[in-house]
Amino acid sequence: MQTPPRHGNNFDIIRLAAALVIVVSHAYVLQIGYAAMPATAPLLLVGYAALAALFTISGHLIPLSWLAQPDASRFFWKRSLRVLPGLVGAVLFTLFLIGPLTTTFSPEGYFSALFSGAVATLPFFEDGSTLGLFVANPVSFVNASLWTIPVECTMYVLVVVLGLLGVLRKKSALLVLIAANLILWLAVYHDPALSKVRFALYFLIGAYLSIHHPHLRYDGMTAFFLALALVAAAGTPLCSFLALVAIPYIVLWFAGLPVPALNRFGTHGDFSYGVYIYAYPVQQTIVLFLGPSLPLWTFCLLSIGITFPFAYLSWNLIEKRALGLKQVDLKSVRSALLSPD
């Protein structure tokens, strides 16, 4: 089974659009704070839909990578190259550029806290107070976007486990996992933090469709009516359940549209990951220096305008170079690392 050709679909433009929508959604939240945020606010729901789209795409593509090359070492090597180098760059950017500029601590106090181990004890992206970051902002997180990365990596491990057990191609295995995840979500539905488990469902649904229904035809009219139904259900409990059907269908329908201009969108680079991991601390810095009362559209334009150059540099200086090592001879790497010389 082969993975889809990189420029034979529209996943690149969907990923970037979803990342930008999340920036807009976060702009709304970071100005008013999570406590004042209505659970059914349209911008919040749109942000959730964008995140669901990203997990759907990941679920659709990642298992195919395993099936094309079912080797655990190679799989984790490729996944690490996609996630870790860019992430390390964003963390260093946050801690050594944004941190010293925005902390309420003295320079000595900031770096003392940074190297004291407090950051590892309480992850800095969950609470900036450990480093004196954004404590006066409506939200004190430094980079809340990073919560999705452990979830994504857990899905990678799951793919390998299913692959090694020889059940990744079995419909029953993924259907049981989808059902179990759905039951877990229902059990924690009323807890906003734990209910995020539902995003793993989108990965699993994307995986099920790509492996077991690779030739399914997605119809534009069906996608349109599903989108209408999703909008009509917004703000009701039905919306979250309908989204499990509607979002994967709409994403995969759009991804398959044979529009050359859209298919070639990512020829100059995939900036979606950089936008996603850099935007939140950039937005927090804007709120800190310019206040939370900027017109939302101004805040969004500033957020995107400042973030995008960092995403561009991240792709060209870090991510693209790292991905160039995907097919390196791992035996040679191991030998070099283990060599006493």
PDB file of N, CA and C in Angstrom, residues 8 14 47-48 56 67 100 132 170 172 175 177 218 220-221 272 305 320 333 339:
ATOM      1  N   GLY A   8      -0.549  15.283  -4.978  1.00  0.00           N
ATOM      2  CA  GLY A   8      -1.695  14.734  -5.679  1.00  0.00           C
ATOM      3  C   GLY A   8      -2.966  14.918  -4.887  1.00  0.00           C
ATOM      4  N   ILE A  14      -5.185  22.378   3.349  1.00  0.00           N
ATOM      5  CA  ILE A  14      -6.105  22.166   4.477  1.00  0.00           C
ATOM      6  C   ILE A  14      -5.362  22.339   5.793  1.00  0.00           C
ATOM      7  N   GLY A  47     -12.478  26.619  15.942  1.00  0.00           N
ATOM      8  CA  GLY A  47     -11.142  26.172  16.293  1.00  0.00           C
ATOM      9  C   GLY A  47     -11.098  24.680  16.562  1.00  0.00           C
ATOM     10  N   TYR A  48     -12.107  24.164  17.254  1.00  0.00           N
ATOM     11  CA  TYR A  48     -12.192  22.726  17.493  1.00  0.00           C
ATOM     12  C   TYR A  48     -12.294  21.965  16.170  1.00  0.00           C
ATOM     13  N   THR A  56      -7.704  14.332  11.699  1.00  0.00           N
ATOM     14  CA  THR A  56      -8.231  13.468  10.639  1.00  0.00           C
ATOM     15  C   THR A  56      -7.173  13.223   9.572  1.00  0.00           C
ATOM     16  N   LEU A  67       2.271   1.089   6.697  1.00  0.00           N
ATOM     17  CA  LEU A  67       1.988  -0.007   5.775  1.00  0.00           C
ATOM     18  C   LEU A  67       2.942   0.005   4.581  1.00  0.00           C
ATOM     19  N   PRO A 100      12.952  35.984  28.029  1.00  0.00           N
ATOM     20  CA  PRO A 100      13.662  37.120  28.628  1.00  0.00           C
ATOM     21  C   PRO A 100      13.007  38.472  28.344  1.00  0.00           C
ATOM     22  N   GLY A 132       7.614  33.429  35.373  1.00  0.00           N
ATOM     23  CA  GLY A 132       7.188  34.824  35.371  1.00  0.00           C
ATOM     24  C   GLY A 132       6.663  35.273  34.022  1.00  0.00           C
ATOM     25  N   LYS A 170      -7.035  -5.093  10.056  1.00  0.00           N
ATOM     26  CA  LYS A 170      -8.306  -5.712  10.427  1.00  0.00           C
ATOM     27  C   LYS A 170      -9.312  -4.627  10.816  1.00  0.00           C
ATOM     28  N   SER A 172     -12.008  -4.889  12.451  1.00  0.00           N
ATOM     29  CA  SER A 172     -12.500  -5.022  13.819  1.00  0.00           C
ATOM     30  C   SER A 172     -11.596  -4.323  14.826  1.00  0.00           C
ATOM     31  N   LEU A 175     -12.296  -0.564  14.650  1.00  0.00           N
ATOM     32  CA  LEU A 175     -13.661  -0.297  15.084  1.00  0.00           C
ATOM     33  C   LEU A 175     -13.800  -0.456  16.602  1.00  0.00           C
ATOM     34  N   LEU A 177     -11.370   0.057  18.777  1.00  0.00           N
ATOM     35  CA  LEU A 177     -10.696   1.213  19.352  1.00  0.00           C
ATOM     36  C   LEU A 177     -11.560   2.464  19.255  1.00  0.00           C
ATOM     37  N   TYR A 218     -16.078  10.499  -2.218  1.00  0.00           N
ATOM     38  CA  TYR A 218     -16.667  11.545  -1.383  1.00  0.00           C
ATOM     39  C   TYR A 218     -17.384  12.540  -2.285  1.00  0.00           C
ATOM     40  N   GLY A 220     -19.509  15.930  -3.242  1.00  0.00           N
ATOM     41  CA  GLY A 220     -19.572  17.335  -2.857  1.00  0.00           C
ATOM     42  C   GLY A 220     -20.912  17.735  -2.274  1.00  0.00           C
ATOM     43  N   MET A 221     -21.988  17.216  -2.797  1.00  0.00           N
ATOM     44  CA  MET A 221     -23.307  17.565  -2.286  1.00  0.00           C
ATOM     45  C   MET A 221     -23.501  17.023  -0.870  1.00  0.00           C
ATOM     46  N   SER A 272       2.422  24.811   7.984  1.00  0.00           N
ATOM     47  CA  SER A 272       1.328  24.660   8.943  1.00  0.00           C
ATOM     48  C   SER A 272       1.835  24.335  10.343  1.00  0.00           C
ATOM     49  N   GLY A 305       0.725  37.831  10.912  1.00  0.00           N
ATOM     50  CA  GLY A 305       1.829  38.539  10.276  1.00  0.00           C
ATOM     51  C   GLY A 305       3.153  38.342  10.986  1.00  0.00           C
ATOM     52  N   LYS A 320      12.543  21.179   6.968  1.00  0.00           N
ATOM     53  CA  LYS A 320      12.858  20.602   5.657  1.00  0.00           C
ATOM     54  C   LYS A 320      14.188  19.861   5.692  1.00  0.00           C
ATOM     55  N   VAL A 333      23.937   5.005  11.491  1.00  0.00           N
ATOM     56  CA  VAL A 333      23.763   5.970  12.591  1.00  0.00           C
ATOM     57  C   VAL A 333      24.029   5.270  13.920  1.00  0.00           C
ATOM     58  N   SER A 339      30.029   3.617  18.483  1.00  0.00           N
ATOM     59  CA  SER A 339      31.467   3.438  18.270  1.00  0.00           C
ATOM     60  C   SER A 339      32.252   4.072  19.412  1.00  0.00           C
TER      61      SER A 339
END
